[in-house]
Amino acid sequence: MNSKSTDAPRRVILIKAGELALKGLNRGTFEAILLKNLNHRLSSLGEFRMRKAQSAIFVEPLRNDIDIEEAARRVSEVFGIAAYSVAEVTEKKIDVILEAAADFLGKELLSVSTFKVEAKRSDKSFPLTSPEICEKAGEFLLERFPHLKVDVHHPQALAVIEIRDFGAYIHSRQLPGAGGMPVGSGGHAALLISGGIDSPVAGFLMAKRGISLSGIHFVSPPYTSERAEMKVKSLMEQVPRYAGHMELYIVPFTKIQVEIGRLCPEDLFTIIMRRFMMRIATILGNKYDCGALVTGESLGQVASQTLPAIACTDAAAGLPVLRPLIGMDKDEIITISRRIETYDISIQPYEDCCTVFTPRHPRTRPKLEMVLEAESVLDTEALIEEAVRGVRKYSI
Ligand code: ATP
Ligand code: MG
């Protein structure tokens, strides 16, 4: 690696961390997790140095051939970041800074009609004060781009000049980051993931609140095909973009469904099946340090998602069940699903174990006593033990 200053990379990504700034004593831990997550997302592009300074994080590529635009795109998907921008780094000499500002911001300044300069000087040994930098840069840019006008209240473009210890940084308005909290700062949970639209969105929303995830998927071969399983794996491959590395546990569910179908009333099939899912997910969740289960349920969306049905499902879970979509309409869920690029995979046709054995008239107001009575004919423990023994694990 060449470390001569003339060859030093001239672009860095400037990051403003999100809510972690509010977290007082936890701040150090949160920042450490955010830096680890950034490293994880960027490492395949090359080597970067991460530097913290006051409220900012600087991500510096260690070589000039690293694709900084792609790095910035990846940064935009990392939770715990309020805003980010690509900045040009120069020597701390005002003439050099002004030329670089005109060069680096030129394209944007040509496309707008109003702008404003903002200057911040944390290196107090720099000979000009912030207002003086603003004045000089304003004059210089107006001369270079005579079509521009200064608008201090609602400028279309910003020219930001920051004089820091390590150099001068020039950038335009920061772009909004993904928000939320760094994944891993809020604990770990098991995401019950089907091939549908909802559960990947539920995973995304919990990851946004800092939860790292393991996936659990129930399959019923030969009623569900290899292709359905592949589809879930493709969905899960989208998840690490925002949720980091994760494991997927595939649970064989055929025998349980066949037994429920054979021995229990048809109108309670779905609710009993969902209770089995919860029991098995609880066992796996406890085994893999999960503090909660996450599902893509939304109130009233289908018969198994009415309040009485959810009460029956919850009664079988031994961990808190988080349902981040509970108050959302389908179109709101779809909007997020498109944004995180799971929608096109989710709408491919497939069989889910839930759809294979769906009763014609599922009960929408099941009573727990009725469900317990209906379940009592099953050898629940043995069925669960066998399913758990057959679990296969994939790392994504
Ligand atoms: P989705 O779009 O996520 O499939 P849905 O609206 O189709 O949800 P259901 O099929 O009733 O609703 O499933 C409700 C929730 O149960 C799902 O969001 C998911 O969390 C979980 N779930 C359903 N099927 C499976 C499965 N085969 N494996 C793991 N979890 C599942
Ligand atoms: Mg489904």
CSV table of C-alpha atoms and ligand atoms in Angstrom, one decimal:
chain,number,residue,atom,x,y,z
A,1,MET,CA,0.0,0.0,0.0
A,2,ASN,CA,1.3,3.4,-0.9
A,3,SER,CA,1.0,5.8,2.0
A,4,LYS,CA,2.5,9.0,0.5
A,5,SER,CA,0.1,11.8,1.0
A,6,THR,CA,0.0,12.8,-2.7
A,7,ASP,CA,-1.4,9.3,-3.4
A,8,ALA,CA,-3.7,9.2,-0.4
A,9,PRO,CA,-7.3,8.5,-1.3
A,10,ARG,CA,-9.1,11.8,-1.9
A,11,ARG,CA,-12.6,10.6,-1.2
A,12,VAL,CA,-14.0,9.4,2.1
A,13,ILE,CA,-17.5,8.7,3.3
A,14,LEU,CA,-18.6,10.9,6.1
A,15,ILE,CA,-21.2,9.4,8.4
A,16,LYS,CA,-23.5,10.9,11.0
A,17,ALA,CA,-24.5,8.2,13.4
A,18,GLY,CA,-28.2,7.9,14.3
A,19,GLU,CA,-30.0,7.4,17.5
A,20,LEU,CA,-27.0,5.9,19.2
A,21,ALA,CA,-26.0,9.4,20.1
A,22,LEU,CA,-28.9,9.5,22.5
A,23,LYS,CA,-28.0,6.4,24.3
A,24,GLY,CA,-25.6,7.9,26.8
A,25,LEU,CA,-23.6,5.2,28.6
A,26,ASN,CA,-24.2,2.6,25.8
A,27,ARG,CA,-22.8,4.9,23.2
A,28,GLY,CA,-19.3,3.2,23.1
A,29,THR,CA,-20.8,-0.2,22.6
A,30,PHE,CA,-23.3,1.0,19.9
A,31,GLU,CA,-20.5,2.7,18.0
A,32,ALA,CA,-18.3,-0.4,18.2
A,33,ILE,CA,-21.2,-2.5,16.8
A,34,LEU,CA,-21.8,0.0,14.0
A,35,LEU,CA,-18.2,0.0,13.0
A,36,LYS,CA,-18.1,-3.8,13.0
A,37,ASN,CA,-21.3,-3.9,10.8
A,38,LEU,CA,-19.8,-1.3,8.4
A,39,ASN,CA,-16.6,-3.3,8.1
A,40,HIS,CA,-18.6,-6.4,7.4
A,41,ARG,CA,-20.6,-4.7,4.6
A,42,LEU,CA,-17.6,-3.0,3.0
A,43,SER,CA,-14.8,-5.6,3.4
A,44,SER,CA,-15.5,-7.3,0.0
A,45,LEU,CA,-14.8,-3.9,-1.7
A,46,GLY,CA,-11.3,-3.5,-0.2
A,47,GLU,CA,-9.7,-2.2,2.9
A,48,PHE,CA,-11.0,0.8,4.7
A,49,ARG,CA,-10.0,2.7,7.8
A,50,MET,CA,-12.8,3.9,10.1
A,51,ARG,CA,-12.1,6.9,12.2
A,52,LYS,CA,-14.4,8.5,14.8
A,53,ALA,CA,-14.3,12.2,15.4
A,54,GLN,CA,-16.9,14.0,17.6
A,55,SER,CA,-20.3,13.2,16.1
A,56,ALA,CA,-18.9,11.8,12.8
A,57,ILE,CA,-17.5,8.6,11.5
A,58,PHE,CA,-15.0,8.8,8.6
A,59,VAL,CA,-14.8,5.8,6.3
A,60,GLU,CA,-11.6,6.0,4.3
A,61,PRO,CA,-10.7,3.6,1.6
A,62,LEU,CA,-7.0,2.6,1.8
A,63,ARG,CA,-6.6,2.5,-1.9
A,64,ASN,CA,-7.6,4.8,-4.7
A,65,ASP,CA,-9.1,2.1,-6.9
A,66,ILE,CA,-11.9,1.2,-4.4
A,67,ASP,CA,-15.4,2.0,-5.8
A,68,ILE,CA,-16.4,4.7,-3.4
A,69,GLU,CA,-19.9,5.1,-5.0
A,70,GLU,CA,-20.7,1.4,-4.4
A,71,ALA,CA,-19.3,1.8,-0.8
A,72,ALA,CA,-21.6,4.7,-0.2
A,73,ARG,CA,-24.6,2.7,-1.6
A,74,ARG,CA,-23.8,-0.1,0.9
A,75,VAL,CA,-23.4,2.5,3.7
A,76,SER,CA,-26.9,3.7,2.9
A,77,GLU,CA,-28.3,0.3,3.9
A,78,VAL,CA,-26.5,0.0,7.2
A,79,PHE,CA,-28.8,0.6,10.2
A,80,GLY,CA,-27.7,3.1,12.9
A,81,ILE,CA,-26.8,5.8,10.4
A,82,ALA,CA,-28.8,9.1,10.2
A,83,ALA,CA,-27.0,10.7,7.3
A,84,TYR,CA,-24.0,10.2,5.0
A,85,SER,CA,-22.1,11.8,2.2
A,86,VAL,CA,-19.1,11.3,0.0
A,87,ALA,CA,-16.6,14.0,0.8
A,88,GLU,CA,-13.5,15.2,-1.1
A,89,VAL,CA,-10.4,15.5,1.1
A,90,THR,CA,-7.8,18.2,0.5
A,91,GLU,CA,-4.9,19.9,2.2
A,92,LYS,CA,-5.8,22.6,4.6
A,93,LYS,CA,-5.0,25.5,2.3
A,94,ILE,CA,-7.8,27.9,1.3
A,95,ASP,CA,-6.8,28.1,-2.4
A,96,VAL,CA,-6.6,24.3,-2.7
A,97,ILE,CA,-10.0,24.0,-0.9
A,98,LEU,CA,-11.8,26.5,-3.1
A,99,GLU,CA,-10.5,24.8,-6.3
A,100,ALA,CA,-11.5,21.4,-5.0
A,101,ALA,CA,-14.9,22.6,-4.0
A,102,ALA,CA,-15.6,24.0,-7.5
A,103,ASP,CA,-14.4,20.8,-9.1
A,104,PHE,CA,-16.1,18.3,-6.7
A,105,LEU,CA,-19.4,20.1,-6.4
A,106,GLY,CA,-19.4,21.6,-9.9
A,107,LYS,CA,-21.8,19.1,-11.5
A,108,GLU,CA,-24.4,19.6,-8.8
A,109,LEU,CA,-24.0,23.4,-8.7
A,110,LEU,CA,-24.5,23.5,-12.5
A,111,SER,CA,-27.9,21.8,-12.0
A,112,VAL,CA,-29.3,24.2,-9.4
A,113,SER,CA,-29.9,27.9,-9.2
A,114,THR,CA,-29.5,28.6,-5.5
A,115,PHE,CA,-26.8,27.5,-3.0
A,116,LYS,CA,-25.3,28.3,0.4
A,117,VAL,CA,-21.9,27.6,1.9
A,118,GLU,CA,-21.6,26.1,5.3
A,119,ALA,CA,-18.2,26.0,7.1
A,120,LYS,CA,-17.1,24.3,10.2
A,121,ARG,CA,-13.7,24.7,11.7
A,122,SER,CA,-12.7,22.3,14.4
A,123,ASP,CA,-9.0,22.8,13.8
A,124,LYS,CA,-8.7,26.3,15.4
A,125,SER,CA,-5.1,26.7,14.0
A,126,PHE,CA,-6.6,27.2,10.5
A,127,PRO,CA,-6.1,30.9,9.8
A,128,LEU,CA,-9.6,31.7,8.7
A,129,THR,CA,-12.7,31.6,10.9
A,130,SER,CA,-15.9,29.8,9.7
A,131,PRO,CA,-17.6,33.0,8.6
A,132,GLU,CA,-14.5,34.0,6.7
A,133,ILE,CA,-14.4,30.6,4.9
A,134,CYS,CA,-18.0,31.0,4.0
A,135,GLU,CA,-17.5,34.5,2.6
A,136,LYS,CA,-14.4,33.5,0.5
A,137,ALA,CA,-16.0,30.3,-0.8
A,138,GLY,CA,-19.3,32.0,-1.6
A,139,GLU,CA,-17.5,34.7,-3.6
A,140,PHE,CA,-15.3,32.1,-5.4
A,141,LEU,CA,-18.2,29.8,-6.3
A,142,LEU,CA,-20.4,32.8,-7.5
A,143,GLU,CA,-17.5,33.8,-9.8
A,144,ARG,CA,-17.1,30.3,-11.1
A,145,PHE,CA,-20.8,29.6,-11.5
A,146,PRO,CA,-22.3,33.0,-12.4
A,147,HIS,CA,-25.8,31.6,-12.8
A,148,LEU,CA,-26.0,30.9,-9.0
A,149,LYS,CA,-27.6,33.0,-6.3
A,150,VAL,CA,-27.1,32.6,-2.6
A,151,ASP,CA,-30.2,31.6,-0.6
A,152,VAL,CA,-29.4,31.2,3.1
A,153,HIS,CA,-32.9,29.9,4.0
A,154,HIS,CA,-33.8,27.3,1.4
A,155,PRO,CA,-30.8,26.7,-0.8
A,156,GLN,CA,-31.2,24.0,-3.5
A,157,ALA,CA,-27.6,22.9,-2.9
A,158,LEU,CA,-25.1,23.1,0.0
A,159,ALA,CA,-21.4,23.5,-0.2
A,160,VAL,CA,-20.0,22.3,3.1
A,161,ILE,CA,-16.4,22.9,4.1
A,162,GLU,CA,-15.1,21.3,7.3
A,163,ILE,CA,-11.7,22.0,8.5
A,164,ARG,CA,-10.8,19.1,10.8
A,165,ASP,CA,-7.5,17.8,12.3
A,166,PHE,CA,-6.8,15.4,9.4
A,167,GLY,CA,-7.6,17.6,6.5
A,168,ALA,CA,-10.3,19.7,4.9
A,169,TYR,CA,-13.5,17.9,3.8
A,170,ILE,CA,-15.8,19.2,1.1
A,171,HIS,CA,-19.2,17.8,0.5
A,172,SER,CA,-22.8,18.7,-0.4
A,173,ARG,CA,-26.0,18.1,1.5
A,174,GLN,CA,-25.9,14.8,3.4
A,175,LEU,CA,-28.2,12.0,2.2
A,176,PRO,CA,-30.6,10.3,4.6
A,177,GLY,CA,-29.2,7.0,6.0
A,178,ALA,CA,-31.2,3.9,6.8
A,179,GLY,CA,-31.9,5.2,10.3
A,180,GLY,CA,-32.6,2.7,13.2
A,181,MET,CA,-30.0,1.1,15.5
A,182,PRO,CA,-27.0,-0.9,14.6
A,183,VAL,CA,-27.9,-4.6,14.1
A,184,GLY,CA,-26.9,-6.6,17.1
A,185,SER,CA,-27.2,-3.8,19.6
A,186,GLY,CA,-30.8,-4.8,20.4
A,187,GLY,CA,-30.2,-8.6,20.9
A,188,HIS,CA,-31.0,-11.6,18.8
A,189,ALA,CA,-34.4,-13.1,17.6
A,190,ALA,CA,-35.7,-15.9,15.4
A,191,LEU,CA,-37.6,-14.8,12.3
A,192,LEU,CA,-40.3,-17.2,11.2
A,193,ILE,CA,-39.8,-16.8,7.5
A,194,SER,CA,-42.2,-18.2,4.8
A,195,GLY,CA,-41.8,-17.5,1.1
A,196,GLY,CA,-44.5,-14.8,1.3
A,197,ILE,CA,-44.3,-11.0,1.2
A,198,ASP,CA,-44.8,-10.3,4.9
A,199,SER,CA,-42.1,-12.1,6.9
A,200,PRO,CA,-39.0,-10.7,5.1
A,201,VAL,CA,-40.5,-7.2,5.8
A,202,ALA,CA,-41.0,-8.1,9.4
A,203,GLY,CA,-37.3,-9.2,9.6
A,204,PHE,CA,-36.2,-5.9,8.0
A,205,LEU,CA,-38.2,-3.9,10.5
A,206,MET,CA,-36.8,-5.7,13.6
A,207,ALA,CA,-33.2,-5.5,12.2
A,208,LYS,CA,-33.8,-1.8,11.9
A,209,ARG,CA,-34.4,-1.7,15.6
A,210,GLY,CA,-31.0,-3.3,16.2
A,211,ILE,CA,-32.0,-7.0,16.4
A,212,SER,CA,-29.9,-9.6,14.7
A,213,LEU,CA,-31.8,-12.6,13.2
A,214,SER,CA,-31.8,-16.3,12.7
A,215,GLY,CA,-34.3,-17.6,10.2
A,216,ILE,CA,-36.7,-20.6,10.8
A,217,HIS,CA,-38.6,-22.1,7.9
A,218,PHE,CA,-41.0,-25.0,8.0
A,219,VAL,CA,-41.2,-27.3,5.0
A,220,SER,CA,-43.6,-30.1,4.1
A,221,PRO,CA,-42.1,-32.3,1.4
A,222,PRO,CA,-43.4,-33.7,-0.8
A,223,TYR,CA,-46.3,-31.2,-0.6
A,224,THR,CA,-43.8,-28.3,-0.7
A,225,SER,CA,-41.1,-28.5,-3.3
A,226,GLU,CA,-37.4,-28.0,-3.4
A,227,ARG,CA,-38.2,-24.8,-5.3
A,228,ALA,CA,-40.2,-23.4,-2.5
A,229,GLU,CA,-37.2,-23.9,-0.2
A,230,MET,CA,-34.8,-22.3,-2.7
A,231,LYS,CA,-37.2,-19.3,-2.8
A,232,VAL,CA,-36.9,-18.9,0.9
A,233,LYS,CA,-33.1,-19.1,0.7
A,234,SER,CA,-33.1,-16.4,-2.1
A,235,LEU,CA,-35.3,-14.2,0.2
A,236,MET,CA,-32.9,-14.8,3.1
A,237,GLU,CA,-30.0,-13.8,0.8
A,238,GLN,CA,-31.5,-10.3,0.6
A,239,VAL,CA,-31.7,-10.0,4.3
A,240,PRO,CA,-28.0,-9.8,5.2
A,241,ARG,CA,-27.7,-6.6,3.2
A,242,TYR,CA,-29.3,-4.9,6.1
A,243,ALA,CA,-29.3,-7.6,8.9
A,244,GLY,CA,-25.8,-9.0,8.6
A,245,HIS,CA,-24.8,-12.6,8.6
A,246,MET,CA,-27.5,-15.1,9.6
A,247,GLU,CA,-28.4,-18.8,9.9
A,248,LEU,CA,-31.5,-20.4,8.4
A,249,TYR,CA,-33.0,-23.5,10.1
A,250,ILE,CA,-35.2,-25.7,8.0
A,251,VAL,CA,-37.7,-27.7,9.9
A,252,PRO,CA,-39.4,-30.8,8.5
A,253,PHE,CA,-43.2,-30.3,9.2
A,254,THR,CA,-44.9,-32.9,7.0
A,255,LYS,CA,-45.7,-35.4,9.7
A,256,ILE,CA,-47.1,-32.8,12.1
A,257,GLN,CA,-49.4,-31.5,9.4
A,258,VAL,CA,-50.5,-34.9,8.4
A,259,GLU,CA,-51.3,-35.9,11.9
A,260,ILE,CA,-53.2,-32.7,12.6
A,261,GLY,CA,-55.1,-33.3,9.4
A,262,ARG,CA,-55.9,-36.8,10.3
A,263,LEU,CA,-56.9,-36.4,14.0
A,264,CYS,CA,-58.1,-32.8,14.5
A,265,PRO,CA,-61.2,-30.9,13.4
A,266,GLU,CA,-60.6,-29.3,10.0
A,267,ASP,CA,-61.6,-25.8,11.1
A,268,LEU,CA,-58.9,-25.7,13.8
A,269,PHE,CA,-56.2,-27.1,11.5
A,270,THR,CA,-54.4,-23.8,10.9
A,271,ILE,CA,-54.5,-22.6,14.5
A,272,ILE,CA,-53.1,-25.9,15.8
A,273,MET,CA,-50.4,-25.9,13.1
A,274,ARG,CA,-49.4,-22.4,14.1
A,275,ARG,CA,-49.1,-23.5,17.7
A,276,PHE,CA,-46.7,-26.2,16.7
A,277,MET,CA,-44.7,-23.7,14.8
A,278,MET,CA,-44.5,-21.6,17.9
A,279,ARG,CA,-43.5,-24.5,20.1
A,280,ILE,CA,-40.7,-25.6,17.7
A,281,ALA,CA,-39.5,-22.0,17.2
A,282,THR,CA,-39.3,-21.6,20.9
A,283,ILE,CA,-37.1,-24.7,21.3
A,284,LEU,CA,-34.8,-23.5,18.5
A,285,GLY,CA,-34.9,-20.0,19.8
A,286,ASN,CA,-33.8,-21.0,23.2
A,287,LYS,CA,-31.1,-23.2,21.8
A,288,TYR,CA,-29.7,-20.3,19.7
A,289,ASP,CA,-29.9,-17.5,22.2
A,290,CYS,CA,-33.0,-15.8,20.8
A,291,GLY,CA,-34.8,-13.4,23.0
A,292,ALA,CA,-37.9,-13.4,20.9
A,293,LEU,CA,-39.7,-14.8,17.9
A,294,VAL,CA,-40.6,-12.5,14.9
A,295,THR,CA,-43.5,-13.1,12.5
A,296,GLY,CA,-45.1,-11.3,9.6
A,297,GLU,CA,-48.6,-11.3,11.0
A,298,SER,CA,-50.9,-8.4,10.5
A,299,LEU,CA,-54.1,-8.0,12.4
A,300,GLY,CA,-57.1,-9.4,10.5
A,301,GLN,CA,-55.2,-10.2,7.3
A,302,VAL,CA,-56.3,-13.9,7.3
A,303,ALA,CA,-58.3,-16.2,9.7
A,304,SER,CA,-55.3,-17.1,11.7
A,305,GLN,CA,-54.5,-13.4,12.4
A,306,THR,CA,-57.6,-12.3,14.2
A,307,LEU,CA,-57.2,-11.4,17.9
A,308,PRO,CA,-58.7,-14.6,19.3
A,309,ALA,CA,-56.5,-16.7,16.9
A,310,ILE,CA,-53.4,-14.7,17.9
A,311,ALA,CA,-54.2,-15.3,21.5
A,312,CYS,CA,-54.3,-19.1,20.9
A,313,THR,CA,-51.0,-18.9,18.9
A,314,ASP,CA,-49.3,-16.8,21.6
A,315,ALA,CA,-50.3,-19.3,24.3
A,316,ALA,CA,-48.1,-21.9,22.7
A,317,ALA,CA,-45.0,-19.6,22.5
A,318,GLY,CA,-42.4,-19.7,25.2
A,319,LEU,CA,-40.7,-16.5,24.0
A,320,PRO,CA,-42.2,-13.0,23.3
A,321,VAL,CA,-43.6,-12.9,19.8
A,322,LEU,CA,-42.8,-9.7,18.0
A,323,ARG,CA,-45.2,-8.8,15.2
A,324,PRO,CA,-43.9,-5.5,13.6
A,325,LEU,CA,-46.5,-5.6,10.9
A,326,ILE,CA,-49.5,-5.9,13.2
A,327,GLY,CA,-51.0,-2.5,12.4
A,328,MET,CA,-50.0,-2.2,8.8
A,329,ASP,CA,-52.1,-2.5,5.7
A,330,LYS,CA,-51.0,-4.8,2.9
A,331,ASP,CA,-50.1,-1.9,0.6
A,332,GLU,CA,-47.8,-0.4,3.2
A,333,ILE,CA,-46.1,-3.8,3.6
A,334,ILE,CA,-45.7,-4.1,-0.1
A,335,THR,CA,-44.1,-0.7,-0.4
A,336,ILE,CA,-41.4,-1.7,2.1
A,337,SER,CA,-41.0,-5.1,0.4
A,338,ARG,CA,-40.3,-3.4,-3.0
A,339,ARG,CA,-37.8,-1.0,-1.3
A,340,ILE,CA,-35.8,-3.8,0.2
A,341,GLU,CA,-36.0,-5.8,-3.0
A,342,THR,CA,-37.8,-8.9,-1.6
A,343,TYR,CA,-41.1,-8.3,-3.4
A,344,ASP,CA,-40.2,-9.7,-6.8
A,345,ILE,CA,-39.0,-12.9,-5.1
A,346,SER,CA,-41.9,-13.1,-2.8
A,347,ILE,CA,-44.5,-13.0,-5.6
A,348,GLN,CA,-43.1,-15.9,-7.5
A,349,PRO,CA,-45.6,-18.8,-7.2
A,350,TYR,CA,-44.8,-21.4,-4.6
A,351,GLU,CA,-46.4,-23.7,-2.1
A,352,ASP,CA,-46.0,-22.8,1.6
A,353,CYS,CA,-46.8,-25.5,4.2
A,354,CYS,CA,-49.5,-23.1,5.4
A,355,THR,CA,-51.3,-23.1,2.0
A,356,VAL,CA,-51.0,-26.8,1.3
A,357,PHE,CA,-53.4,-28.0,4.0
A,358,THR,CA,-55.6,-24.9,4.3
A,359,PRO,CA,-59.1,-25.7,5.6
A,360,ARG,CA,-62.0,-24.5,3.6
A,361,HIS,CA,-63.6,-22.8,6.5
A,362,PRO,CA,-61.0,-21.9,9.1
A,363,ARG,CA,-62.4,-20.8,12.5
A,364,THR,CA,-61.8,-17.1,13.0
A,365,ARG,CA,-62.7,-17.0,16.7
A,366,PRO,CA,-61.1,-20.1,18.2
A,367,LYS,CA,-61.3,-20.5,21.9
A,368,LEU,CA,-58.2,-21.8,23.7
A,369,GLU,CA,-60.0,-24.5,25.6
A,370,MET,CA,-61.5,-25.8,22.4
A,371,VAL,CA,-58.0,-25.8,20.7
A,372,LEU,CA,-56.4,-27.6,23.7
A,373,GLU,CA,-59.1,-30.2,23.7
A,374,ALA,CA,-58.7,-30.8,20.0
A,375,GLU,CA,-54.9,-31.0,20.3
A,376,SER,CA,-55.0,-33.5,23.2
A,377,VAL,CA,-55.4,-36.4,20.8
A,378,LEU,CA,-51.9,-35.7,19.3
A,379,ASP,CA,-48.6,-37.0,20.7
A,380,THR,CA,-47.3,-33.5,20.7
A,381,GLU,CA,-44.0,-34.1,22.5
A,382,ALA,CA,-42.9,-37.0,20.2
A,383,LEU,CA,-44.0,-35.0,17.1
A,384,ILE,CA,-42.0,-32.0,18.1
A,385,GLU,CA,-39.0,-34.0,19.1
A,386,GLU,CA,-38.9,-35.7,15.8
A,387,ALA,CA,-39.2,-32.4,13.9
A,388,VAL,CA,-36.4,-30.8,15.9
A,389,ARG,CA,-34.2,-33.8,15.3
A,390,GLY,CA,-34.6,-33.3,11.5
A,391,VAL,CA,-33.7,-29.6,11.5
A,392,ARG,CA,-31.2,-28.7,8.8
A,393,LYS,CA,-29.0,-25.6,9.1
A,394,TYR,CA,-27.8,-23.2,6.3
A,395,SER,CA,-25.5,-20.2,6.8
A,396,ILE,CA,-26.3,-17.2,4.7
B,1,ATP,P1,-46.2,-14.2,4.8
B,1,ATP,O1,-46.4,-13.3,3.6
B,1,ATP,O2,-45.0,-13.8,5.6
B,1,ATP,O3,-46.1,-15.7,4.3
B,1,ATP,P2,-48.9,-14.5,5.4
B,1,ATP,O4,-49.7,-13.2,5.3
B,1,ATP,O5,-49.0,-15.3,4.2
B,1,ATP,O6,-47.4,-14.1,5.7
B,1,ATP,P3,-49.4,-16.7,7.0
B,1,ATP,O7,-49.1,-17.6,5.9
B,1,ATP,O8,-50.6,-16.9,7.9
B,1,ATP,O9,-49.5,-15.2,6.6
B,1,ATP,O10,-48.2,-16.7,8.0
B,1,ATP,C1,-48.1,-15.8,9.1
B,1,ATP,C2,-46.7,-15.8,9.6
B,1,ATP,O11,-46.3,-17.1,10.0
B,1,ATP,C3,-45.7,-15.5,8.5
B,1,ATP,O12,-45.5,-14.1,8.3
B,1,ATP,C4,-44.4,-16.1,9.0
B,1,ATP,O13,-43.8,-15.3,10.0
B,1,ATP,C5,-45.0,-17.4,9.6
B,1,ATP,N1,-44.9,-18.5,8.7
B,1,ATP,C6,-45.9,-18.9,7.8
B,1,ATP,N2,-45.5,-19.9,7.1
B,1,ATP,C7,-44.2,-20.2,7.5
B,1,ATP,C8,-43.3,-21.2,7.1
B,1,ATP,N3,-43.5,-22.1,6.2
B,1,ATP,N4,-42.1,-21.2,7.8
B,1,ATP,C9,-41.8,-20.3,8.8
B,1,ATP,N5,-42.7,-19.4,9.1
B,1,ATP,C10,-43.9,-19.3,8.5
B,2,MG,MG,-47.7,-17.1,4.1
